[in-house]
Amino acid sequence: MRVTVDSEKCQGHNRCFALAPELFDVDDYGTAVVIGDGSVPADLEEKARLAVANCPEFAIEIEE
Amino acid sequence: MTDIYGPVTDWQNDFDHAVPEYNERAHEIWAEFQSSGCPVAHSDRYGGLWAPFTHEMVHEIAYDTDHFTSQGVVVNTGRPLIDAPVGPAPPITSDPPFHNIARRLLLPPFSPKVIAAWEPEVRRLCRELLDRMGEITPGESVVDAAMQYAQSIPVNVIARMLGFPTEDEELFRGFVHDVLERINEPVEARMEFMQRLDDYLTVQIEEHRENPRDDLTSYLLGVEIEGQKLSIEHVRGSIVLLLVAGIDTTWSAIGSSIWHLGTHPDDLRRLVEEPDVMLFALEEFLRAYAPVTMARLVKDDHDFHGCPMKANDWVLLPFPAANRDPAQFDRATEFVIDRQENRHGAFGLGIHRCLGSNLARLELKVAVEEFVARFPSFAVDGDVTWSVGQIRGPRRLPVRIDSVA
Ligand code: HEM
Ligand code: SF4
């Protein structure tokens, strides 16, 4: 599984970083970026789905 | 701007969000619109006003900066004198492309990591306010959680972030209270309130110019737009915006959350027994009791899903109603304390996403945590008064304390 953030859509609600700091980071302007290449270890898949389900701008996507 | 046109009998065609009945019955009114054939209210009040109540429509308007301008975000009988794209209070009243310039300037001091460092200070402040409530007799003592607690948190936090002298706290809170709360006083009195706040801010800014330090006021004095430092008026204007946008809103969110816990003992018990549920409860408070409705002005005549909007009509963006739309949320009208899927728009949607959202979340989380840690059992007991207008929250919130930790 991999996660990606669409930086055009991201408005910095900071939900992903709050729920899954292992997978997402935020810059000085509050915009989210994935950590590393965005690949998700098996034990964090649940958290990745949680981040998607809580992003108000629909900016996060998962590739299985 | 409260109640200037009198009560509403026809919500569909003579809508008014600024009559006291609206915030008191808001949940019912939204549900009626969402289940009726027409989810858009209209009114000739305020020179023309529309209000769409579905998540889909609120989302669409928040994203559509071509047809709708942020030049005016608080509905009133007049129209703003300063044109887009800058507007009277950037960035909240700005449109693209200027909006992004004004917004980027303010983002870094409100970024998640900078704000997280404030947690111990916010906690200390909340505990101080609880201490100040004095001797509590469980089962008998009634405190006003809106006036004695929620109200003081945002104003004191922002004063500390701005680096104003702590001994001025009472004074500063008085100035801000006059400007934000005494909105029904005559115009001359209101101008005088504003002048007093302006004078106070000018003194503080000057003092920071002479003695720069690590705080928000010094940050604002140091930043540059296209190589230019901000004028003192711009710095003062930015501070006023942060006060206006950050205080009543956060006060309302804290108050509504305590109101919920004081009327839903099961949710209170769950939060006390299982403090980790706060990760989800925080967002559910924000979804179910979102305090902020914004507005836009229609740029040019525009047909919106069959509604003949005219240039300069107001359009409300009721994010709180969008958050309770069954088409977007499962069990939309219920409070689900550990809701897993929660794409709520309490902080807005699109480019104007609340700049203070990280601070607001921190304050709300810590305020509720500290209140329930001190008073693990309490209940609303007495008459609750709700605010009137675009910010919704309890202004008098009598709570009987049933146990003290
Ligand atoms: C629970 C508390 C709060 C809520 C619910 C809230 C809600 C909102 C909403 C819905 C908007 C979008 C405006 C629009 O679309 O026109 C907004 C914008 C804004 N808020 Fe908040 N707010 C809160 C607290 C704060 C705090 C604490 C601050 C700062 C200290 C703040 C500063 C701002 C600013 C500067 C904007 C304008 C952003 C822009 O236009 O780019 N807010 N807020
Ligand atoms: S939750 Fe969505 S909008 Fe918010 S920071 Fe993450 S990606 Fe951006």
Coordinates of C-alpha atoms and ligand atoms in Angstrom, one line a residue:
Chain A
M1 CA 0.0 0.0 0.0
R2 CA 1.1 3.6 -0.8
V3 CA -0.3 6.9 0.2
T4 CA -0.1 10.2 -1.8
V5 CA -1.1 13.8 -0.9
D6 CA -2.4 16.1 -3.7
S7 CA -0.7 19.3 -2.7
E8 CA -3.1 21.3 -4.8
K9 CA -6.1 20.0 -2.8
C10 CA -4.4 20.0 0.6
Q11 CA -5.4 23.1 2.7
G12 CA -3.5 22.1 5.8
H13 CA -6.4 20.8 8.0
N14 CA -3.7 18.8 9.6
R15 CA -5.9 15.7 10.2
C16 CA -3.5 13.3 8.6
F17 CA -0.5 14.4 10.7
A18 CA -2.6 14.2 13.9
L19 CA -3.9 10.7 13.1
A20 CA -0.9 9.1 11.4
P21 CA 2.3 11.0 12.1
E22 CA 4.3 7.8 11.0
L23 CA 3.0 8.4 7.5
F24 CA 2.6 12.2 7.1
D25 CA 4.5 15.3 8.0
V26 CA 3.6 19.0 7.7
D27 CA 5.7 21.9 6.5
D28 CA 6.0 25.4 8.0
Y29 CA 2.9 26.4 6.1
G30 CA 0.8 23.5 7.4
T31 CA 0.8 21.6 4.1
A32 CA 1.0 17.9 4.3
V33 CA 3.7 15.7 2.7
V34 CA 4.1 11.9 2.8
I35 CA 7.1 10.6 4.7
G36 CA 9.6 8.8 2.4
D37 CA 8.0 7.4 -0.7
G38 CA 4.7 7.0 1.0
S39 CA 4.8 3.2 1.3
V40 CA 2.7 2.0 4.2
P41 CA 3.9 -0.9 6.4
A42 CA 1.2 -3.6 7.0
D43 CA 0.7 -2.5 10.6
L44 CA 0.0 1.1 9.6
E45 CA -2.6 0.3 6.9
E46 CA -5.5 1.0 9.3
K47 CA -4.0 4.4 10.1
A48 CA -3.6 5.2 6.5
R49 CA -7.3 4.5 5.9
L50 CA -8.2 6.6 8.9
A51 CA -6.3 9.6 7.4
V52 CA -8.2 9.3 4.1
A53 CA -11.5 9.1 6.0
N54 CA -10.8 12.3 7.8
C55 CA -9.3 14.6 5.2
P56 CA -12.0 17.3 4.6
E57 CA -10.5 18.2 1.2
F58 CA -10.2 14.6 -0.2
A59 CA -6.5 15.2 -0.8
I60 CA -5.2 11.8 0.3
E61 CA -5.2 8.7 -1.9
I62 CA -4.3 5.1 -1.3
E63 CA -2.9 2.8 -4.0
E64 CA -3.2 -0.8 -2.9
Chain B
M1 CA -26.7 43.4 13.8
T2 CA -29.2 41.5 15.9
D3 CA -32.8 41.2 15.2
I4 CA -33.2 44.4 13.3
Y5 CA -36.0 43.1 11.0
G6 CA -38.1 41.3 13.7
P7 CA -39.1 37.7 14.0
V8 CA -39.2 35.2 11.2
T9 CA -42.4 33.2 10.4
D10 CA -41.5 31.9 6.9
W11 CA -37.9 30.4 7.0
Q12 CA -38.0 29.6 3.3
N13 CA -38.7 33.0 1.9
D14 CA -38.0 35.4 4.8
F15 CA -35.0 33.8 6.3
D16 CA -32.9 35.5 8.9
H17 CA -30.0 33.9 10.8
A18 CA -29.7 36.8 13.2
V19 CA -33.0 36.4 15.1
P20 CA -32.5 34.7 18.5
E21 CA -34.7 31.8 17.5
Y22 CA -32.3 30.7 14.8
N23 CA -29.4 29.6 16.9
E24 CA -31.7 28.2 19.6
R25 CA -33.5 25.9 17.1
A26 CA -30.7 25.6 14.5
H27 CA -30.5 21.8 14.4
E28 CA -34.3 21.5 13.7
I29 CA -34.3 24.3 11.1
W30 CA -31.4 22.7 9.2
A31 CA -33.0 19.2 9.3
E32 CA -36.2 20.7 7.9
F33 CA -34.3 22.3 5.0
Q34 CA -32.3 19.2 4.3
S35 CA -35.3 17.0 4.0
S36 CA -37.5 19.5 2.2
G37 CA -37.6 19.8 -1.6
C38 CA -35.7 23.1 -1.5
P39 CA -32.6 23.2 0.6
V40 CA -31.9 26.9 -0.2
A41 CA -33.5 29.7 1.9
H42 CA -34.0 33.2 0.6
S43 CA -34.8 36.6 2.1
D44 CA -35.0 40.2 1.1
R45 CA -33.5 41.2 4.4
Y46 CA -30.0 42.7 4.4
G47 CA -30.5 43.7 0.7
G48 CA -30.8 40.1 -0.4
L49 CA -29.7 36.9 1.3
W50 CA -29.4 33.2 0.3
A51 CA -28.7 30.3 2.6
P52 CA -28.0 26.8 1.2
F53 CA -28.1 24.0 3.7
T54 CA -26.5 20.9 2.1
H55 CA -22.9 19.9 2.3
E56 CA -22.7 19.7 -1.4
M57 CA -23.8 23.2 -2.0
V58 CA -21.7 24.7 0.8
H59 CA -18.7 22.9 -0.5
E60 CA -19.4 24.1 -4.0
I61 CA -19.7 27.8 -3.0
A62 CA -16.6 27.7 -0.7
Y63 CA -14.6 26.5 -3.7
D64 CA -16.1 28.9 -6.3
T65 CA -14.1 32.0 -6.0
D66 CA -15.1 33.0 -9.5
H67 CA -18.8 33.7 -8.7
F68 CA -18.5 34.5 -5.0
T69 CA -16.3 37.0 -3.3
S70 CA -15.0 37.0 0.3
Q71 CA -14.9 40.8 0.3
G72 CA -17.8 40.6 2.9
V73 CA -17.9 37.6 5.3
V74 CA -20.3 38.9 8.0
V75 CA -23.8 39.7 6.8
N76 CA -25.1 43.2 7.5
T77 CA -27.2 45.8 5.9
G78 CA -24.3 47.6 4.2
R79 CA -21.7 46.5 1.7
P80 CA -17.9 46.7 2.2
L81 CA -16.2 49.7 0.8
I82 CA -12.8 48.2 0.1
D83 CA -12.8 46.1 -3.1
A84 CA -11.6 42.6 -3.7
P85 CA -9.1 41.1 -4.0
V86 CA -7.7 42.7 -0.8
G87 CA -10.8 43.6 1.2
P88 CA -11.0 45.3 4.6
A89 CA -9.3 42.5 6.6
P90 CA -6.8 40.3 4.6
P91 CA -6.7 37.4 4.2
I92 CA -10.2 36.6 5.4
T93 CA -11.8 39.2 3.1
S94 CA -9.4 38.6 0.2
D95 CA -9.8 36.7 -3.0
P96 CA -7.2 35.1 -5.2
P97 CA -4.6 35.9 -6.2
F98 CA -3.9 38.4 -3.3
H99 CA -5.4 36.1 -0.7
N100 CA -2.5 33.6 -0.8
I101 CA 0.1 36.4 -0.3
A102 CA -1.7 37.7 2.8
R103 CA -2.3 34.1 4.1
R104 CA 1.2 32.8 3.7
L105 CA 2.5 35.6 5.9
L106 CA 0.4 34.3 8.8
L107 CA 0.7 30.6 8.3
P108 CA 4.1 29.8 9.9
P109 CA 3.3 31.1 13.5
F110 CA 0.1 28.9 13.4
S111 CA 1.6 25.8 12.0
P112 CA 1.0 22.5 13.8
K113 CA 4.4 22.2 15.4
V114 CA 4.7 25.8 16.5
I115 CA 1.2 25.6 18.1
A116 CA 1.9 22.2 19.8
A117 CA 4.6 23.9 21.9
W118 CA 1.8 26.0 23.6
E119 CA 0.1 23.0 25.2
P120 CA 1.6 23.3 28.7
E121 CA 0.8 27.1 28.8
V122 CA -2.8 26.5 27.8
R123 CA -3.1 23.7 30.4
R124 CA -1.7 26.0 33.1
L125 CA -4.2 28.7 32.1
C126 CA -7.2 26.3 32.2
R127 CA -6.2 25.0 35.7
E128 CA -5.9 28.6 36.9
L129 CA -9.4 29.4 35.8
L130 CA -10.7 26.3 37.5
D131 CA -8.9 27.2 40.7
R132 CA -10.4 30.7 40.6
M133 CA -13.9 29.1 40.8
G134 CA -13.3 28.8 44.5
E135 CA -14.8 26.4 46.9
I136 CA -17.2 23.9 45.2
T137 CA -19.8 21.9 47.0
P138 CA -20.6 18.8 44.9
G139 CA -24.3 18.5 44.0
E140 CA -24.9 22.2 44.9
S141 CA -22.4 24.6 43.4
V142 CA -23.4 26.0 40.0
V143 CA -20.7 27.6 37.8
D144 CA -21.2 29.4 34.6
A145 CA -18.9 27.4 32.2
A146 CA -19.3 30.0 29.5
M147 CA -18.5 33.1 31.5
Q148 CA -16.2 31.8 34.1
Y149 CA -14.2 29.4 31.9
A150 CA -14.7 29.1 28.1
Q151 CA -14.7 32.9 27.5
S152 CA -11.4 33.6 29.2
I153 CA -9.3 30.9 27.4
P154 CA -8.9 32.2 23.9
V155 CA -8.4 35.8 24.8
N156 CA -5.7 35.0 27.4
V157 CA -3.9 32.5 25.1
I158 CA -3.7 35.0 22.2
A159 CA -2.5 37.8 24.6
R160 CA 0.3 35.5 25.7
M161 CA 1.2 34.6 22.1
L162 CA 1.3 38.2 21.2
G163 CA 3.6 38.9 24.1
F164 CA 1.4 41.4 25.9
P165 CA 2.1 42.0 29.6
T166 CA 0.3 39.4 31.8
E167 CA -0.6 42.1 34.3
D168 CA -2.7 43.7 31.5
E169 CA -4.8 40.6 31.0
E170 CA -7.9 42.0 32.7
L171 CA -7.6 45.3 30.8
F172 CA -7.0 43.6 27.5
R173 CA -9.9 41.3 28.0
G174 CA -12.1 44.3 28.7
F175 CA -11.2 46.0 25.4
V176 CA -11.7 42.9 23.4
H177 CA -15.0 42.2 25.1
D178 CA -16.3 45.7 24.3
V179 CA -15.4 45.3 20.7
L180 CA -16.8 41.8 20.2
E181 CA -19.7 41.6 22.5
R182 CA -21.3 45.0 22.9
I183 CA -22.5 45.1 19.3
N184 CA -25.9 46.6 20.1
E185 CA -24.5 49.9 21.5
P186 CA -24.8 53.1 19.5
V187 CA -22.2 53.7 16.7
E188 CA -20.3 56.4 18.6
A189 CA -19.8 54.0 21.6
R190 CA -18.6 51.3 19.2
M191 CA -16.1 53.6 17.6
E192 CA -14.9 54.5 21.0
F193 CA -14.4 50.8 22.0
M194 CA -12.5 50.2 18.8
Q195 CA -10.4 53.3 19.4
R196 CA -9.4 52.1 22.9
L197 CA -8.4 48.7 21.6
D198 CA -6.4 50.4 18.7
D199 CA -4.6 52.7 21.1
Y200 CA -3.7 49.8 23.4
L201 CA -2.4 47.8 20.4
T202 CA -0.4 50.8 19.2
V203 CA 1.4 51.1 22.5
Q204 CA 2.2 47.4 22.6
I205 CA 3.4 47.4 19.0
E206 CA 5.7 50.4 19.5
E207 CA 7.1 48.7 22.6
H208 CA 7.8 45.6 20.6
R209 CA 9.5 47.6 17.9
E210 CA 11.9 49.0 20.5
N211 CA 12.4 45.6 22.2
P212 CA 11.9 42.8 19.7
R213 CA 11.5 39.3 21.2
D214 CA 10.3 35.9 20.4
D215 CA 6.5 36.4 20.1
L216 CA 3.8 36.9 17.6
T217 CA 3.9 40.7 17.6
S218 CA 7.6 40.7 16.9
Y219 CA 7.1 38.1 14.2
L220 CA 4.5 40.4 12.5
L221 CA 6.9 43.3 12.7
G222 CA 9.7 41.3 11.1
V223 CA 8.0 39.6 8.2
E224 CA 8.0 41.1 4.7
I225 CA 5.7 41.2 1.7
E226 CA 7.7 41.5 -1.5
G227 CA 10.7 42.9 0.4
Q228 CA 8.7 45.4 2.4
K229 CA 8.1 45.3 6.1
L230 CA 4.5 45.7 7.2
S231 CA 3.2 49.1 8.3
I232 CA 2.1 49.6 11.8
E233 CA -1.5 49.8 10.6
H234 CA -1.1 46.4 8.8
V235 CA 0.4 44.8 11.9
R236 CA -2.4 46.3 14.0
G237 CA -5.1 45.2 11.5
S238 CA -3.7 41.6 11.5
I239 CA -3.8 41.5 15.3
V240 CA -7.4 42.7 15.3
L241 CA -8.3 40.0 12.7
L242 CA -6.8 37.3 14.9
L243 CA -8.8 38.6 17.9
V244 CA -12.1 38.9 15.9
A245 CA -11.6 35.5 14.2
G246 CA -10.2 33.6 17.1
I247 CA -12.0 34.6 20.3
D248 CA -15.8 34.2 20.0
T249 CA -15.3 31.2 17.8
T250 CA -13.2 29.2 20.2
W251 CA -15.2 30.4 23.2
S252 CA -18.3 29.0 21.4
A253 CA -16.7 25.7 20.6
I254 CA -15.5 25.1 24.2
G255 CA -18.9 26.2 25.5
S256 CA -20.9 23.9 23.2
S257 CA -18.7 20.9 24.0
I258 CA -19.2 21.4 27.7
W259 CA -23.0 21.9 27.1
H260 CA -23.0 18.5 25.2
L261 CA -21.2 16.7 28.1
G262 CA -23.5 18.4 30.6
T263 CA -26.6 17.1 28.8
H264 CA -25.3 13.7 27.7
P265 CA -24.0 11.8 30.8
D266 CA -23.0 8.7 28.8
D267 CA -20.6 10.7 26.7
L268 CA -19.2 12.4 29.7
R269 CA -18.6 9.1 31.5
R270 CA -16.9 7.6 28.4
L271 CA -14.5 10.6 28.2
V272 CA -13.7 10.4 31.9
E273 CA -13.1 6.6 31.8
E274 CA -11.4 6.5 28.4
P275 CA -9.4 9.8 27.9
D276 CA -7.9 8.5 24.7
V277 CA -11.2 8.7 22.9
M278 CA -10.5 12.5 22.8
L279 CA -8.7 12.0 19.5
F280 CA -12.1 11.4 17.9
A281 CA -14.3 13.2 20.3
L282 CA -12.6 16.5 19.6
E283 CA -13.5 16.2 15.9
E284 CA -17.0 15.1 16.8
F285 CA -17.5 18.2 19.0
L286 CA -16.3 20.3 16.1
R287 CA -18.6 18.5 13.6
A288 CA -21.8 18.4 15.6
Y289 CA -21.4 21.9 17.2
A290 CA -19.4 23.8 14.6
P291 CA -19.7 27.4 15.7
V292 CA -18.9 29.3 12.6
T293 CA -21.1 30.3 9.6
M294 CA -19.3 32.5 7.1
A295 CA -20.7 34.5 4.2
R296 CA -19.9 35.5 0.6
L297 CA -21.1 38.2 -1.7
V298 CA -22.4 37.3 -5.2
K299 CA -20.0 38.9 -7.8
D300 CA -22.3 39.1 -10.8
D301 CA -25.9 37.9 -11.4
H302 CA -25.6 34.1 -11.2
D303 CA -28.0 31.2 -11.6
F304 CA -27.2 28.8 -8.7
H305 CA -29.1 25.5 -9.2
G306 CA -32.1 27.5 -10.3
C307 CA -31.8 30.3 -7.6
P308 CA -31.6 33.6 -9.4
M309 CA -28.8 35.2 -7.3
K310 CA -28.1 38.9 -8.0
A311 CA -24.8 40.8 -7.8
N312 CA -24.2 41.9 -4.2
D313 CA -26.6 39.5 -2.6
W314 CA -25.3 37.8 0.5
V315 CA -24.8 34.0 0.5
L316 CA -24.4 32.3 3.9
L317 CA -22.0 29.3 4.2
P318 CA -23.5 27.4 7.1
F319 CA -20.6 24.9 7.7
P320 CA -22.4 23.8 10.9
A321 CA -25.4 22.7 8.8
A322 CA -23.2 21.0 6.2
N323 CA -21.7 19.0 9.0
R324 CA -25.1 17.6 9.9
D325 CA -26.2 16.7 6.4
P326 CA -27.3 13.0 6.2
A327 CA -26.2 12.9 2.5
Q328 CA -22.6 13.4 3.7
F329 CA -22.5 11.8 7.2
D330 CA -23.8 8.5 8.6
R331 CA -26.0 9.1 11.6
A332 CA -25.6 12.8 10.8
T333 CA -27.8 14.2 13.6
E334 CA -26.3 11.9 16.3
F335 CA -23.2 12.6 18.4
V336 CA -20.9 9.6 17.9
I337 CA -18.1 10.1 20.3
D338 CA -15.6 7.9 18.4
R339 CA -16.7 8.6 14.9
Q340 CA -14.0 7.1 12.6
E341 CA -14.9 8.8 9.3
N342 CA -15.3 12.6 9.9
R343 CA -14.5 15.0 7.0
H344 CA -16.2 17.9 8.7
G345 CA -15.9 21.4 7.5
A346 CA -16.0 23.3 10.9
F347 CA -12.9 25.2 9.9
G348 CA -14.2 25.9 6.4
L349 CA -13.4 24.2 3.1
G350 CA -11.0 25.4 0.4
I351 CA -8.5 28.2 0.4
H352 CA -9.8 30.1 3.5
R353 CA -9.4 27.0 5.8
C354 CA -9.2 28.5 9.3
L355 CA -5.7 29.8 9.8
G356 CA -6.0 29.3 13.6
S357 CA -7.4 25.7 13.4
N358 CA -4.4 24.2 15.1
L359 CA -4.6 26.6 17.9
A360 CA -8.4 26.3 18.2
R361 CA -8.1 22.5 18.4
L362 CA -5.4 22.7 21.1
E363 CA -7.5 25.1 23.2
L364 CA -10.7 23.1 22.8
K365 CA -8.9 19.8 23.6
V366 CA -7.1 21.1 26.6
A367 CA -10.1 23.1 27.9
V368 CA -12.4 20.0 27.8
E369 CA -9.7 17.7 29.2
E370 CA -9.0 19.9 32.2
F371 CA -12.7 20.6 32.9
V372 CA -13.6 16.9 33.0
A373 CA -10.4 16.0 34.9
R374 CA -11.4 18.5 37.6
F375 CA -15.2 17.8 37.5
P376 CA -15.8 14.2 36.4
S377 CA -19.5 14.6 36.9
F378 CA -21.6 17.7 36.1
A379 CA -24.9 18.6 34.5
V380 CA -26.4 21.6 32.8
D381 CA -28.8 23.1 35.4
G382 CA -30.6 26.4 34.7
D383 CA -31.3 28.5 31.6
V384 CA -28.8 28.4 28.8
T385 CA -28.5 31.5 26.6
W386 CA -27.3 31.1 23.0
S387 CA -25.4 33.7 21.0
V388 CA -27.2 35.5 18.2
G389 CA -25.7 35.7 14.7
Q390 CA -23.1 33.8 12.6
I391 CA -21.1 32.5 15.6
R392 CA -23.1 29.9 17.5
G393 CA -22.4 28.9 21.1
P394 CA -23.7 29.2 24.7
R395 CA -23.2 32.6 26.3
R396 CA -24.6 31.6 29.7
L397 CA -24.1 28.0 30.7
P398 CA -25.0 27.2 34.2
V399 CA -23.5 23.8 35.2
R400 CA -24.0 22.0 38.5
I401 CA -20.9 20.3 39.7
D402 CA -21.6 16.8 41.0
S403 CA -18.1 15.7 41.8
V404 CA -14.7 17.2 42.2
A405 CA -11.6 15.2 41.5
Ligands
HEM1 C1 -13.1 26.6 17.1 C2 -12.7 27.7 16.7 C3 -12.7 28.3 15.3 C4 -13.5 28.0 14.3 C5 -14.7 27.0 14.3 C6 -13.1 28.7 13.1 C7 -13.7 28.7 11.9 C8 -13.2 29.4 10.8 C9 -13.8 29.2 9.5 C10 -15.0 28.4 9.1 C11 -13.0 30.0 8.6 C12 -13.2 30.1 7.1 C13 -13.6 31.5 6.7 C14 -14.2 31.5 5.3 O1 -14.3 30.5 4.6 O2 -14.6 32.6 4.9 C15 -12.0 30.6 9.4 C16 -11.0 31.4 8.9 C17 -10.0 32.0 9.7 N1 -9.8 31.8 11.0 FE1 -10.8 30.6 12.3 N2 -12.0 29.5 13.5 C18 -11.7 29.2 14.8 C19 -10.7 29.7 15.6 C20 -9.7 30.6 15.1 C21 -8.5 31.1 15.8 C22 -8.2 30.6 17.3 C23 -7.8 31.9 15.0 C24 -6.6 32.7 15.3 C25 -6.1 33.0 16.4 C26 -8.6 32.0 13.8 C27 -8.2 32.7 12.7 C28 -8.7 32.6 11.4 C29 -8.3 33.4 10.3 C30 -7.1 34.4 10.3 C31 -9.1 33.0 9.2 C32 -9.0 33.5 7.7 C33 -8.2 32.6 6.9 C34 -8.2 32.9 5.4 O3 -9.1 33.7 5.0 O4 -7.3 32.4 4.7 N3 -9.7 31.2 13.8 N4 -12.1 30.2 10.7
SF4_2 S1 -5.8 16.1 6.2 FE1 -5.9 16.6 4.1 S2 -6.0 18.8 3.9 FE2 -5.4 18.2 6.0 S3 -3.2 18.4 5.9 FE3 -3.7 16.2 5.6 S4 -3.9 16.1 3.4 FE4 -3.9 18.3 3.8

